């Protein structure tokens, strides 16, 4: 039933009955065509597209595991950086020692 038909029917009910009864009669009618109203099957299908609490709990568990892995990788990266820094200083020390010994040998201080 269109909105225009509903308005005419309501006006007719008000002429034939009082306003309170006309309101009641209109409340008994579907507010829109029955084909436009949602069915339980439609709502069930639409709601199935959304995540459930169980799905969200599983995602939370995966996120927690990923956080643990990220923490472990961050710690490993810090450790690798420290090892790399030590190797760098060690190699720089060897290089400096070699350059100084060559320089002192060339200057005749050692030899």
Short mmCIF file of C-alpha atoms in Angstrom, two decimals:
data_model
loop_
_atom_site.label_atom_id
_atom_site.label_comp_id
_atom_site.label_asym_id
_atom_site.label_seq_id
_atom_site.Cartn_x
_atom_site.Cartn_y
_atom_site.Cartn_z
CA UNK A 1 0.00 0.00 0.00
CA UNK A 2 1.41 3.38 -0.98
CA UNK A 3 1.78 6.26 1.44
CA UNK A 4 -0.95 8.14 -0.41
CA UNK A 5 -3.35 5.19 0.01
CA UNK A 6 -2.49 4.99 3.69
CA UNK A 7 -3.25 8.69 4.13
CA UNK A 8 -6.64 8.37 2.38
CA UNK A 9 -7.53 5.29 4.42
CA UNK A 10 -6.57 7.06 7.66
CA UNK A 11 -8.73 10.05 6.72
CA UNK A 12 -11.65 7.74 5.96
CA UNK A 13 -11.21 5.91 9.31
CA UNK A 14 -11.23 9.27 11.09
CA UNK A 15 -14.50 10.21 9.37
CA UNK A 16 -16.14 6.87 10.17
CA UNK A 17 -14.63 6.36 13.64
CA UNK A 18 -12.93 8.63 16.16
CA UNK A 19 -9.23 9.51 15.94
CA UNK A 20 -8.14 6.98 18.58
CA UNK A 21 -9.78 4.09 16.73
CA UNK A 22 -8.42 5.33 13.40
CA UNK A 23 -4.91 5.30 14.91
CA UNK A 24 -5.48 1.75 16.14
CA UNK A 25 -6.73 0.56 12.74
CA UNK A 26 -3.70 2.05 11.00
CA UNK A 27 -1.35 0.46 13.52
CA UNK A 28 -2.80 -2.95 12.58
CA UNK A 29 -1.77 -2.46 8.95
CA UNK A 30 1.74 -3.10 7.74
CA UNK A 31 3.64 0.21 7.42
CA UNK A 32 5.09 -0.86 4.06
CA UNK A 33 4.36 -3.47 1.41
CA UNK A 34 4.89 -6.95 2.83
CA UNK A 35 7.50 -7.64 0.17
CA UNK A 36 9.59 -4.77 1.61
CA UNK A 37 9.56 -6.09 5.17
CA UNK A 38 12.54 -8.07 6.40
CA UNK A 39 12.07 -11.76 7.11
CA UNK A 40 13.83 -13.81 9.74
CA UNK A 41 15.72 -15.65 7.01
CA UNK A 42 16.93 -12.38 5.50
CA UNK A 43 18.07 -11.04 8.87
CA UNK A 44 19.80 -14.32 9.71
CA UNK A 45 21.64 -14.22 6.40
CA UNK A 46 22.68 -10.60 6.89
CA UNK A 47 23.80 -11.12 10.48
CA UNK A 48 25.83 -14.18 9.44
CA UNK A 49 28.09 -11.81 7.48
CA UNK A 50 29.27 -10.17 10.70
CA UNK A 51 31.85 -11.55 13.11
CA UNK A 52 30.70 -13.41 16.20
CA UNK A 53 32.23 -13.21 19.66
CA UNK A 54 33.97 -16.53 18.95
CA UNK A 55 35.49 -15.08 15.76
CA UNK A 56 36.67 -11.99 17.62
CA UNK A 57 38.19 -14.11 20.40
CA UNK A 58 40.14 -16.10 17.79
CA UNK A 59 41.39 -12.87 16.23
CA UNK A 60 42.41 -11.59 19.67
CA UNK A 61 44.41 -14.78 20.25
CA UNK A 62 46.18 -14.40 16.90
CA UNK A 63 46.97 -10.77 17.66
CA UNK A 64 48.40 -11.76 21.05
CA UNK A 65 50.62 -14.39 19.40
CA UNK A 66 51.76 -11.86 16.80
CA UNK A 67 52.56 -9.37 19.56
CA UNK A 68 54.74 -12.00 21.24
CA UNK A 69 56.54 -12.69 17.95
CA UNK A 70 57.06 -8.97 17.34
CA UNK A 71 58.48 -8.56 20.85
CA UNK A 72 60.87 -11.47 20.24
CA UNK A 73 61.96 -9.97 16.90
CA UNK A 74 62.51 -6.55 18.48
CA UNK A 75 64.67 -8.14 21.19
CA UNK A 76 66.62 -10.12 18.55
CA UNK A 77 67.15 -6.96 16.49
CA UNK A 78 68.52 -5.12 19.54
CA UNK A 79 70.85 -8.02 20.27
CA UNK A 80 71.99 -8.14 16.62
CA UNK A 81 72.64 -4.41 16.67
CA UNK A 82 74.81 -4.77 19.79
CA UNK A 83 76.80 -7.64 18.21
CA UNK A 84 77.23 -5.64 15.02
CA UNK A 85 78.45 -2.62 16.98
CA UNK A 86 81.04 -4.77 18.81
CA UNK A 87 82.24 -6.26 15.51
CA UNK A 88 82.50 -2.80 14.01
CA UNK A 89 84.64 -1.51 16.89
CA UNK A 90 86.77 -4.65 16.80
CA UNK A 91 87.42 -4.30 13.05
CA UNK A 92 88.06 -0.57 13.42
CA UNK A 93 90.59 -1.34 16.17
CA UNK A 94 92.39 -3.87 13.96
CA UNK A 95 92.46 -1.39 11.09
CA UNK A 96 93.74 1.42 13.29
CA UNK A 97 96.42 -0.84 14.79
CA UNK A 98 97.56 -1.87 11.30
CA UNK A 99 97.67 1.75 10.07
CA UNK A 100 99.60 2.90 13.17
CA UNK A 101 102.12 0.05 12.91
CA UNK A 102 102.69 0.81 9.19
CA UNK A 103 103.09 4.51 10.00
CA UNK A 104 105.51 3.85 12.87
CA UNK A 105 107.49 1.42 10.69
CA UNK A 106 107.68 3.99 7.93
CA UNK A 107 108.81 6.63 10.41
CA UNK A 108 111.53 4.30 11.65
CA UNK A 109 110.18 4.12 15.17
CA UNK A 110 109.70 0.37 15.00
CA UNK A 111 111.12 -1.99 12.58
#
